[in-house]
Every structure is written in C-alpha cells, then in structure tokens.
Short mmCIF file of C-alpha atoms in Angstrom, two decimals:
data_model
loop_
_atom_site.label_atom_id
_atom_site.label_comp_id
_atom_site.label_asym_id
_atom_site.label_seq_id
_atom_site.Cartn_x
_atom_site.Cartn_y
_atom_site.Cartn_z
CA UNK K 1 1.89 8.61 20.88
CA UNK K 2 -1.43 7.66 19.80
CA UNK K 3 -2.37 12.26 20.87
CA UNK K 4 0.43 12.19 18.05
CA UNK K 5 -1.36 9.94 15.68
CA UNK K 6 -5.08 10.94 16.18
CA UNK K 7 -3.86 14.47 15.62
CA UNK K 8 -1.68 13.71 12.30
CA UNK K 9 -4.71 12.21 10.82
CA UNK K 10 -6.91 14.71 11.97
CA UNK K 11 -5.02 17.09 10.05
CA UNK K 12 -4.42 15.13 6.49
CA UNK K 13 -8.59 14.82 6.80
CA UNK K 14 -8.87 18.85 6.81
CA UNK K 15 -6.74 18.82 4.16
CA UNK K 16 -8.94 16.41 1.80
CA UNK K 17 -11.53 17.90 2.90
CA UNK K 18 -10.43 21.78 2.22
CA UNK K 19 -8.85 19.93 -1.24
CA UNK K 20 -11.17 17.57 -2.64
CA UNK K 21 -14.17 19.73 -1.10
CA UNK K 22 -14.24 22.91 0.21
CA UNK K 23 -12.79 24.44 -3.72
CA UNK K 24 -14.50 22.55 -5.28
CA UNK K 25 -17.69 22.45 -4.80
CA UNK K 26 -20.17 25.91 -3.80
CA UNK K 27 -21.18 26.58 0.06
CA UNK K 28 -24.38 25.21 0.87
CA UNK K 29 -24.72 23.18 -1.59
CA UNK K 30 -25.92 18.62 -1.46
CA UNK K 31 -22.29 18.14 -3.05
CA UNK K 32 -20.59 19.96 -0.13
CA UNK K 33 -23.00 17.83 2.64
CA UNK K 34 -22.32 14.83 1.45
CA UNK K 35 -18.56 15.80 1.19
CA UNK K 36 -18.55 16.83 5.14
CA UNK K 37 -20.73 13.94 5.90
CA UNK K 38 -17.90 11.35 5.27
CA UNK K 39 -14.91 13.38 6.22
CA UNK K 40 -16.14 12.65 9.64
CA UNK K 41 -17.42 9.02 8.40
CA UNK K 42 -15.06 7.93 7.10
CA UNK K 43 -12.69 8.49 9.33
CA UNK K 44 -14.37 6.97 12.43
CA UNK K 45 -14.81 3.83 10.50
CA UNK K 46 -11.05 3.68 9.38
CA UNK K 47 -10.63 4.29 13.87
CA UNK K 48 -12.74 1.20 14.00
CA UNK K 49 -12.00 -0.86 12.28
CA UNK K 50 -9.21 -0.67 13.70
CA UNK K 51 -9.40 -1.50 16.92
CA UNK K 52 -12.60 -3.52 16.27
CA UNK K 53 -10.79 -7.33 16.81
CA UNK K 54 -8.45 -5.84 19.75
CA UNK K 55 -11.80 -4.31 22.13
CA UNK K 56 -13.48 -8.07 21.18
CA UNK K 57 -16.73 -7.11 19.56
CA UNK K 58 -18.86 -9.26 17.52
CA UNK K 59 -16.77 -10.54 14.36
CA UNK K 60 -20.16 -9.80 12.23
CA UNK K 61 -19.02 -5.77 13.53
CA UNK K 62 -15.49 -6.92 13.23
CA UNK K 63 -16.62 -7.45 8.40
CA UNK K 64 -19.36 -4.36 8.91
CA UNK K 65 -16.63 -2.15 9.19
CA UNK K 66 -13.61 -3.63 7.46
CA UNK K 67 -14.05 -3.35 4.37
CA UNK K 68 -14.74 0.80 3.97
CA UNK K 69 -12.70 1.59 7.36
CA UNK K 70 -9.75 -0.13 5.90
CA UNK K 71 -10.38 0.97 2.67
CA UNK K 72 -10.51 4.56 3.53
CA UNK K 73 -6.99 4.05 5.47
CA UNK K 74 -5.47 2.80 1.70
CA UNK K 75 -7.04 5.53 0.09
CA UNK K 76 -6.50 7.90 1.95
CA UNK K 77 -2.38 7.68 1.84
CA UNK K 78 -3.51 7.89 -2.42
CA UNK K 79 -4.89 10.86 -2.11
CA UNK K 80 -2.74 12.71 -0.19
CA UNK K 81 -0.32 12.00 -2.68
CA UNK K 82 -1.35 12.39 -5.38
CA UNK K 83 -2.63 15.81 -4.48
CA UNK K 84 0.58 16.51 -2.73
CA UNK K 85 1.55 15.90 -6.25
CA UNK K 86 -1.19 18.66 -7.71
CA UNK K 87 0.06 21.79 -6.01
CA UNK K 88 2.95 21.80 -8.02
CA UNK K 89 1.06 21.97 -11.03
CA UNK K 90 -2.05 24.52 -9.24
CA UNK K 91 0.15 27.08 -9.81
CA UNK K 92 1.17 26.53 -13.34
CA UNK K 93 -2.79 26.12 -14.31
CA UNK K 94 -3.50 29.27 -12.61
CA UNK K 95 -0.71 31.57 -13.97
CA UNK K 96 -1.38 29.87 -18.01
CA UNK K 97 -5.08 30.99 -18.64
CA UNK K 98 -4.23 34.83 -16.30
CA UNK K 99 -1.81 35.20 -19.33
CA UNK K 100 -3.68 33.99 -22.76
CA UNK K 101 -6.16 36.14 -20.81
CA UNK K 102 -4.27 39.43 -20.70
CA UNK K 103 -2.61 39.82 -23.49
CA UNK K 104 -4.65 41.92 -26.28
CA UNK K 105 -6.45 41.19 -29.05
CA UNK K 106 -3.81 42.29 -31.95
CA UNK K 107 -6.81 43.58 -34.52
CA UNK K 108 -8.02 45.50 -31.32
CA UNK K 109 -4.76 47.10 -31.30
CA UNK K 110 -4.74 48.25 -34.32
CA UNK K 111 -7.48 49.68 -34.54
CA UNK K 112 -6.81 51.84 -31.43
CA UNK K 113 -3.39 52.82 -32.77
CA UNK K 114 -5.43 53.57 -35.42
CA UNK K 115 -8.07 56.65 -33.22
CA UNK K 116 -4.74 57.53 -31.43
CA UNK K 117 -3.04 58.30 -34.47
CA UNK K 118 -6.64 60.65 -35.88
CA UNK K 119 -8.21 61.46 -32.79
CA UNK K 120 -10.65 64.30 -32.56
CA UNK K 121 -8.28 67.30 -32.61
CA UNK K 122 -7.31 66.19 -36.19
CA UNK K 123 -10.05 65.99 -37.96
CA UNK K 124 -11.13 68.87 -36.37
CA UNK K 125 -8.11 70.46 -37.92
CA UNK K 126 -9.42 68.96 -41.23
CA UNK K 127 -13.13 69.95 -41.27
CA UNK K 128 -11.88 73.70 -40.53
CA UNK K 129 -9.50 73.44 -43.66
CA UNK K 130 -11.39 72.29 -45.80
CA UNK K 131 -15.29 74.40 -44.83
CA UNK K 132 -15.10 77.70 -45.68
CA UNK K 133 -18.09 78.94 -43.50
CA UNK K 134 -15.44 77.83 -40.94
CA UNK K 135 -13.35 81.23 -41.41
CA UNK K 136 -16.72 83.17 -41.79
CA UNK K 137 -17.00 85.58 -38.25
CA UNK K 138 -19.55 84.27 -35.69
CA UNK K 139 -19.26 80.98 -36.88
CA UNK K 140 -17.84 79.10 -34.67
CA UNK K 141 -20.94 80.39 -32.13
CA UNK K 142 -23.26 78.35 -34.24
CA UNK K 143 -21.03 75.59 -35.23
CA UNK K 144 -21.77 72.17 -33.32
CA UNK K 145 -19.25 70.70 -31.50
CA UNK K 146 -16.56 67.86 -33.17
CA UNK K 147 -18.12 64.32 -31.51
CA UNK K 148 -15.62 63.03 -29.73
CA UNK K 149 -14.34 58.56 -30.82
CA UNK K 150 -14.32 56.81 -27.04
CA UNK K 151 -11.26 54.56 -27.53
CA UNK K 152 -12.95 51.00 -27.99
CA UNK K 153 -12.38 48.84 -23.99
CA UNK K 154 -10.63 45.83 -23.56
CA UNK K 155 -12.49 42.01 -23.52
CA UNK K 156 -12.58 41.58 -19.99
CA UNK K 157 -10.95 39.38 -18.14
CA UNK K 158 -11.94 35.54 -16.93
CA UNK K 159 -12.92 36.46 -13.42
CA UNK K 160 -9.90 34.21 -11.58
CA UNK K 161 -12.65 32.84 -9.05
CA UNK K 162 -14.13 30.95 -12.12
CA UNK K 163 -10.70 29.52 -12.38
CA UNK K 164 -9.60 29.13 -9.20
CA UNK K 165 -12.78 26.42 -9.49
CA UNK K 166 -11.71 25.37 -12.53
CA UNK K 167 -8.38 24.68 -11.41
CA UNK K 168 -9.77 23.12 -8.39
CA UNK K 169 -12.40 21.25 -9.80
CA UNK K 170 -9.24 19.91 -12.34
CA UNK K 171 -6.63 18.83 -10.15
CA UNK K 172 -8.97 17.24 -7.44
CA UNK K 173 -10.42 15.31 -9.49
CA UNK K 174 -7.47 14.48 -11.02
CA UNK K 175 -5.77 13.14 -7.55
CA UNK K 176 -9.24 11.45 -6.48
CA UNK K 177 -8.50 9.02 -10.32
CA UNK K 178 -5.48 8.25 -9.20
CA UNK K 179 -5.72 7.58 -5.44
CA UNK K 180 -8.78 5.68 -5.95
CA UNK K 181 -8.20 4.06 -9.35
CA UNK K 182 -4.95 2.73 -7.16
CA UNK K 183 -6.62 1.92 -4.05
CA UNK K 184 -8.83 -0.20 -6.73
CA UNK K 185 -5.96 -1.98 -8.39
CA UNK K 186 -4.40 -2.91 -5.31
CA UNK K 187 -7.54 -4.35 -4.28
CA UNK K 188 -7.91 -6.83 -6.72
CA UNK K 189 -4.35 -8.13 -7.33
CA UNK K 190 -5.53 -9.11 -3.36
CA UNK K 191 -8.55 -10.83 -4.02
CA UNK K 192 -7.45 -12.14 -6.98
CA UNK K 193 -4.69 -14.66 -4.43
CA UNK K 194 -0.81 -14.81 -4.81
CA UNK K 195 1.41 -15.48 -7.90
CA UNK K 196 4.01 -17.61 -7.77
CA UNK K 197 8.13 -17.09 -7.28
CA UNK K 198 10.31 -18.74 -8.11
CA UNK K 199 14.72 -19.05 -6.89
CA UNK K 200 17.08 -21.47 -6.67
CA UNK K 201 19.38 -20.95 -3.99
CA UNK K 202 22.34 -23.12 -3.37
CA UNK K 203 23.83 -24.64 0.04
CA UNK K 204 27.13 -25.97 0.33
CA UNK K 205 26.44 -28.91 2.96
CA UNK K 206 22.93 -30.10 1.06
CA UNK K 207 23.95 -33.61 -0.15
CA UNK K 208 23.84 -34.75 -3.40
CA UNK K 209 20.95 -36.44 -2.51
CA UNK K 210 18.82 -33.20 -1.70
CA UNK K 211 19.21 -31.44 -4.28
CA UNK K 212 16.20 -29.96 -6.57
CA UNK K 213 14.35 -30.42 -2.88
CA UNK K 214 11.65 -27.43 -3.64
CA UNK K 215 9.89 -25.91 -0.35
CA UNK K 216 6.41 -23.58 -0.59
CA UNK K 217 6.99 -20.83 1.37
CA UNK K 218 3.94 -18.91 1.76
CA UNK K 219 3.64 -16.32 5.18
CA UNK K 220 1.15 -13.32 6.12
CA UNK K 221 -2.14 -15.05 4.95
CA UNK K 222 -3.36 -12.77 7.27
CA UNK K 223 -7.56 -14.58 7.83
CA UNK K 224 -8.94 -12.03 9.53
CA UNK K 225 -12.35 -9.99 8.33
CA UNK K 226 -11.86 -9.53 4.95
CA UNK K 227 -9.63 -12.39 4.16
CA UNK K 228 -11.76 -15.52 4.77
CA UNK K 229 -11.68 -19.00 3.29
CA UNK K 230 -11.94 -18.46 -0.36
CA UNK K 231 -8.17 -16.58 0.63
CA UNK K 232 -7.24 -19.52 2.42
CA UNK K 233 -8.74 -22.71 -0.90
CA UNK K 234 -6.51 -20.00 -3.19
CA UNK K 235 -3.53 -20.51 -1.77
CA UNK K 236 -4.30 -23.64 -1.40
CA UNK K 237 -5.27 -24.30 -5.12
CA UNK K 238 -1.77 -22.02 -5.93
CA UNK K 239 0.56 -24.91 -3.87
CA UNK K 240 -0.24 -27.51 -5.22
CA UNK K 241 0.30 -27.23 -7.81
CA UNK K 242 3.29 -26.03 -7.52
CA UNK K 243 4.07 -29.58 -6.46
CA UNK K 244 7.04 -29.31 -2.95
CA UNK K 245 9.05 -31.31 -1.72
CA UNK K 246 7.15 -29.70 1.38
CA UNK K 247 5.50 -26.96 2.96
CA UNK K 248 6.01 -23.88 5.03
CA UNK K 249 3.54 -20.97 6.83
CA UNK K 250 6.22 -18.69 8.52
CA UNK K 251 3.49 -17.44 10.50
CA UNK K 252 0.95 -15.15 10.09
CA UNK K 253 -1.48 -16.73 8.96
CA UNK K 254 -4.92 -15.26 11.58
CA UNK K 255 -5.73 -11.77 12.64
CA UNK K 256 -8.45 -13.04 14.59
CA UNK K 257 -9.44 -15.89 17.18
CA UNK K 258 -10.26 -20.14 16.50
CA UNK K 259 -13.61 -19.76 17.76
CA UNK K 260 -13.94 -16.89 14.19
CA UNK K 261 -11.43 -18.15 11.64
CA UNK K 262 -11.76 -21.81 12.52
CA UNK K 263 -12.70 -22.08 9.63
CA UNK K 264 -11.83 -20.44 7.34
CA UNK K 265 -8.48 -22.29 8.18
CA UNK K 266 -9.80 -25.17 6.98
CA UNK K 267 -9.15 -25.32 3.44
CA UNK K 268 -4.94 -25.96 4.73
CA UNK K 269 -5.99 -30.17 5.81
CA UNK K 270 -5.77 -29.80 2.30
CA UNK K 271 -2.09 -29.29 1.43
CA UNK K 272 0.08 -31.39 -1.01
CA UNK K 273 3.09 -32.09 0.19
CA UNK K 274 5.72 -35.80 0.14
CA UNK K 275 7.94 -34.20 3.26
CA UNK K 276 4.81 -32.23 5.34
CA UNK K 277 3.73 -28.82 6.10
CA UNK K 278 5.31 -26.86 8.95
CA UNK K 279 4.05 -24.56 10.97
CA UNK K 280 5.10 -21.14 12.61
CA UNK K 281 4.10 -18.94 14.93
CA UNK K 282 3.35 -15.17 13.05
CA UNK K 283 3.33 -12.13 16.19
CA UNK K 284 -0.42 -11.73 14.84
CA UNK K 285 -0.86 -15.66 16.48
CA UNK K 286 0.30 -14.00 19.79
CA UNK K 287 -2.45 -11.57 19.25
CA UNK K 288 -4.89 -14.07 17.89
CA UNK K 289 -4.66 -16.53 20.64
CA UNK K 290 -1.28 -19.12 20.28
CA UNK K 291 -1.73 -21.35 21.71
CA UNK K 292 -4.84 -22.08 20.30
CA UNK K 293 -3.88 -22.17 17.23
CA UNK K 294 -1.13 -23.93 17.09
CA UNK K 295 -3.38 -26.92 18.32
CA UNK K 296 -6.33 -26.49 15.77
CA UNK K 297 -3.21 -26.46 12.87
CA UNK K 298 -1.99 -29.92 14.16
CA UNK K 299 -5.78 -31.40 13.90
CA UNK K 300 -5.23 -29.92 10.13
CA UNK K 301 -2.53 -31.87 9.81
CA UNK K 302 0.59 -29.17 9.85
CA UNK K 303 3.35 -29.65 11.67
CA UNK K 304 4.11 -26.55 14.38
CA UNK K 305 7.86 -26.53 14.94
CA UNK K 306 8.10 -24.57 18.22
CA UNK K 307 11.82 -23.96 19.08
CA UNK K 308 11.95 -26.87 17.31
CA UNK K 309 13.60 -29.53 14.54
CA UNK K 310 13.16 -32.59 12.59
CA UNK K 311 15.43 -34.22 9.82
CA UNK K 312 13.76 -33.58 6.87
CA UNK K 313 16.08 -36.46 4.14
CA UNK K 314 19.23 -34.10 3.18
CA UNK K 315 19.28 -32.26 5.78
CA UNK K 316 17.37 -29.95 9.19
CA UNK K 317 14.77 -28.51 8.99
CA UNK K 318 14.35 -26.08 12.12
CA UNK K 319 11.88 -23.75 13.37
CA UNK K 320 11.73 -21.14 16.54
CA UNK K 321 8.64 -19.02 17.70
CA UNK K 322 8.01 -15.54 16.71
CA UNK K 323 10.17 -12.54 19.33
CA UNK K 324 6.65 -11.72 20.22
CA UNK K 325 5.90 -14.81 21.92
CA UNK K 326 7.91 -13.11 24.56
CA UNK K 327 5.39 -11.76 26.16
CA UNK K 328 3.99 -15.13 27.39
CA UNK K 329 7.51 -16.21 28.19
CA UNK K 330 7.10 -18.49 24.45
CA UNK K 331 9.62 -16.67 22.80
CA UNK K 332 12.85 -17.57 20.35
CA UNK K 333 15.07 -21.29 21.76
CA UNK K 334 17.54 -21.59 19.12
CA UNK K 335 19.77 -23.05 21.24
CA UNK K 336 16.84 -25.75 22.11
CA UNK K 337 16.23 -25.43 17.57
CA UNK K 338 19.73 -25.95 17.01
CA UNK K 339 22.18 -25.94 19.67
CA UNK K 340 23.00 -30.23 19.88
CA UNK K 341 21.77 -30.74 15.54
CA UNK K 342 25.10 -32.26 14.06
CA UNK K 343 26.35 -28.78 12.61
CA UNK K 344 27.90 -31.25 9.32
CA UNK K 345 24.41 -31.30 7.63
CA UNK K 346 22.81 -28.55 6.13
CA UNK K 347 20.22 -26.45 8.34
CA UNK K 348 16.99 -24.36 6.93
CA UNK K 349 15.33 -22.45 9.86
CA UNK K 350 12.26 -20.94 9.48
CA UNK K 351 11.23 -17.83 11.66
CA UNK K 352 8.44 -15.30 11.18
CA UNK K 353 11.21 -12.17 11.40
CA UNK K 354 14.03 -11.86 9.20
CA UNK K 355 16.05 -9.19 12.65
CA UNK K 356 16.49 -12.40 14.26
CA UNK K 357 19.11 -13.47 11.97
CA UNK K 358 21.68 -12.74 13.61
CA UNK K 359 21.16 -15.58 16.42
CA UNK K 360 20.45 -18.04 13.23
CA UNK K 361 23.68 -16.48 11.90
CA UNK K 362 25.79 -17.20 15.13
CA UNK K 363 24.34 -21.13 15.32
CA UNK K 364 25.41 -22.29 11.77
CA UNK K 365 21.64 -22.37 9.67
CA UNK K 366 22.35 -22.50 6.18
CA UNK K 367 19.28 -21.11 5.03
CA UNK K 368 16.33 -18.71 7.20
CA UNK K 369 13.10 -18.36 5.72
CA UNK K 370 10.52 -15.08 7.10
CA UNK K 371 8.28 -13.50 6.42
CA UNK K 372 5.80 -10.28 8.19
CA UNK K 373 7.55 -7.15 5.62
CA UNK K 374 5.55 -7.64 3.15
CA UNK K 375 8.28 -5.64 1.30
CA UNK K 376 5.52 -3.38 2.34
CA UNK K 377 2.44 -3.79 1.55
CA UNK K 378 2.04 -0.01 0.46
CA UNK K 379 4.22 2.52 -1.60
CA UNK K 380 6.19 4.01 -0.23
CA UNK K 381 5.75 1.24 2.69
CA UNK K 382 9.21 -0.52 1.40
CA UNK K 383 11.52 2.23 2.44
CA UNK K 384 10.29 1.24 5.96
CA UNK K 385 10.49 -1.78 5.47
CA UNK K 386 13.40 -1.56 4.42
CA UNK K 387 15.20 0.43 7.06
CA UNK K 388 13.46 -2.00 9.48
CA UNK K 389 14.43 -4.71 8.57
CA UNK K 390 17.86 -6.85 7.68
CA UNK K 391 16.49 -6.97 4.54
CA UNK K 392 13.31 -6.61 3.37
CA UNK K 393 12.00 -8.85 0.76
CA UNK K 394 14.18 -10.88 -1.17
CA UNK K 395 17.42 -13.18 -1.35
CA UNK K 396 20.58 -11.64 1.10
CA UNK K 397 22.95 -13.21 2.37
CA UNK K 398 25.21 -13.02 6.29
CA UNK K 399 28.25 -14.20 6.50
CA UNK K 400 27.67 -18.63 5.82
CA UNK K 401 23.98 -17.55 6.09
CA UNK K 402 21.12 -16.96 3.62
CA UNK K 403 18.09 -15.15 4.23
CA UNK K 404 15.16 -15.00 2.30
CA UNK K 405 12.13 -12.46 2.75
CA UNK K 406 8.89 -13.25 1.74
CA UNK K 407 6.37 -10.50 0.36
CA UNK K 408 3.67 -12.73 2.08
CA UNK K 409 0.54 -14.16 0.69
CA UNK K 410 -1.98 -12.28 1.92
CA UNK K 411 -2.73 -8.31 3.66
CA UNK K 412 -2.68 -6.94 7.13
CA UNK K 413 -5.43 -3.89 7.45
CA UNK K 414 -5.65 -2.55 4.18
CA UNK K 415 -6.13 -5.56 1.58
CA UNK K 416 -3.86 -3.62 -0.81
CA UNK K 417 -0.91 -4.02 -2.10
CA UNK K 418 1.03 -1.79 -4.22
CA UNK K 419 4.33 -2.37 -5.85
CA UNK K 420 4.30 -5.48 -3.44
CA UNK K 421 2.63 -8.04 -4.77
CA UNK K 422 1.98 -11.45 -3.19
CA UNK K 423 3.25 -14.32 -3.03
CA UNK K 424 4.27 -17.41 -2.55
CA UNK K 425 7.92 -18.54 -3.07
CA UNK K 426 9.19 -21.83 -4.54
CA UNK K 427 12.19 -22.57 -3.24
CA UNK K 428 14.60 -25.10 -4.96
CA UNK K 429 18.09 -25.71 -3.32
CA UNK K 430 20.93 -26.76 -4.76
CA UNK K 431 23.68 -28.75 -3.64
CA UNK K 432 27.48 -27.56 -4.53
CA UNK K 433 28.05 -30.97 -4.90
CA UNK K 434 25.72 -32.36 -7.85
#
C-alpha cells in the first residue's frame, strides 16, 4: 500500500513538473532549474511532516517541517485539479489562434485574384496589338521578354512552438493562481478560528425543566506542530462568548505528547460552563499517549468520561472511549456506560466517531454527539467522508436516536479547509413537553 501511495505521489509530481515547469520554461534556464529543485524538495518536506511525529523527531523539527510540508500537500491537490480542468481548455486555445492565422486577408486575396485575371500572357498580347513594330520582320529578335509579376506571398503563420508556449503558460499560470489561491483562503479560514453554529434538537424524554439546555460541542481541535496555544485560546474565547450550560470536547484534541503540547492546551482551564466541561478520547489521543492526556485534561478542569456517565439536570450524559483504544484494551464499552441507567431519562452520548451510532441505538441513546470526519476538510474529501461514515456532517436520525456530527474546530495535516469550514456547535436541547 505504501508503495502504491508513493508511486501515485511520484506520478502526480511528475505531471505537475511537466505542466508548470517543463512546458513553460526554457531548457537550461534558471526558472527551470528552480522548478526542478522544488519538485524534489517539496515532496520530501511533505513526507518528513507526515512521519516526523511518529518517528519521535524533536518537536522543533516537526514544526520546521510541518508548515511547508503540509501546505504543499494541499497545494498538490488543488494544482492538480486546476490543471486537469486546464487539459480541457488547452486544445481549444490552440485551435482558435490557428484558425485566425490560416485565414488569408481579404485585400491580399483581391490583389492575388487581379494578378491571375490579367496575367503576363494577356499583357503581352495587349502589347503586341498596340505596338505596330511588333509585326515588323525581325522585331521578335530584338523585343525584350515580358516581365512576369510574381504572386504575393501569403502572410507567415505564427510559429507553432510559440503558440504552444503561450497556451502552456496561460493554462499553467491560471492553475497556479487557482490552486495557491484556494490554499491561501483555506488556511486563513483555519487560522482565524472556528465560527459558531447553532442547532436545536428536540428530545422526547427531556423534561420541561431542561428545555433550552445548551451544550457547546467542540471536536478535532488537533493541537500540534502548527496549531498551538493561540488556536486553543481562540476556541476558548469563542465558546465562552456563547455562555453554554455544558462544554463537550469530543475527541482529537491533540497530535503530540503532553510534554510537547501541554502548554498549548492550558487555555482550556479557562472554559466556563454552569454544568462543567467534559472530554472523551479520539483516535489521535491513542497516537499521542491517551492515558497521559486524560490525566492532563483533569488538571485543566475537564471531566473525562471513559465509558462512564454522569447525571445532569434532566438527562444522562455518557461518554465512551474511541474505538482506536481497542488496541490498548481501552475501547468503547457501551454496557458499562449505559447498561444500568434509568431508561425513562433522556440520554446524550459523547462518542468521537459516528460509526458507533448503531451501538448507541441499541442502548437507547436519544442523541449522540460526534466529530472525527472534519466534514471532509478538503473538497472533494466531503464525498469520501460521506462514504466512510453514516453521517459526514450535521444532524441525522437513526431510529429513535439522533446523531449530530461536528466538522471540528481545527485541521489535521494541512491547516487548510475548503468547503468544510470549522465550527463550534451550540446544541440547544428542546423538550416536547414544553
């Protein structure tokens, strides 16, 4: 599988080099040399960014590799898509100038027709009839031959290689603007922080006293070599402005160890909610030392729900470990979290991955809050997210259980989002008895 991925990346980079460098620059020129060097260095930086964390590289090195390496991965996607669109435009641009170059000028055509109608033979005959000396004996030996009028040459056609170069540069330049522009806008969307989304979810078992209870759902913050303490602070400030009754951090808080990212997570201690702040693990916690992070978020004032539940005024709040924890014997345990509860009470479940929705339905959960998908993060990744998950983003219903999937507040890998803006969702519970 790794070989297939590497071969695909090599093929894509070869295509990008050909269209953006090989077809648009002079052989041996400085621009071609620079483009060729970039075609080797940038993918190496991307590979380094992907593997440095897992390989245990120093955190400073991870940060050095992360920005150029991850941003180039996003640029590869959108440059390739833009160039593929350009392939459809390229032959059209080549043909239009060719037709214009091949069309003779009307004035030249008229002139050429005049020469053909009154050619040298006709003028010679006219001269013979108008000059009496031409009939005299011996006159033919002394008469000068008639001068032939040569046909005017057709205007030169534009040089074909020059036309191809113009088309290659036009298409390549447009693709570069579109690709890098898309990545730039997507990066800005991540770095400015998530917006706030509000939804209302009616629950049949929710008592009137809990009507209007507001849960701030935040998932997939992904603190790491790129998104750090400032990112956490923006999220905390945004959540606190919504004045929620409860905060639910639904997994994938970090991409790294407590030693490297502990300071980046510290602003979470300033979260404010009347009924507390809760946390469940995501798959990335198990890549980063889940046990250490569970202990650390406790120190920051968050309450981890590890296959556990608490009673909130009007409903039960439960949380299960992520399924990635099964590799450590710490996977989700629905029976432990929900098995002996009072089923007449409404139940809200925090579970990082939407795929556990069928277990939630089997245990009578009224509402499951999840993340994990990022809403696809990079278009057209939303189609993949929809295929790989029961719900890619938003609110859906499975039997008597409703599922809400957040697009997340951060980004994994490239700090770029296209077509899937980050969000913090305020879920307002509504009682049908109100």
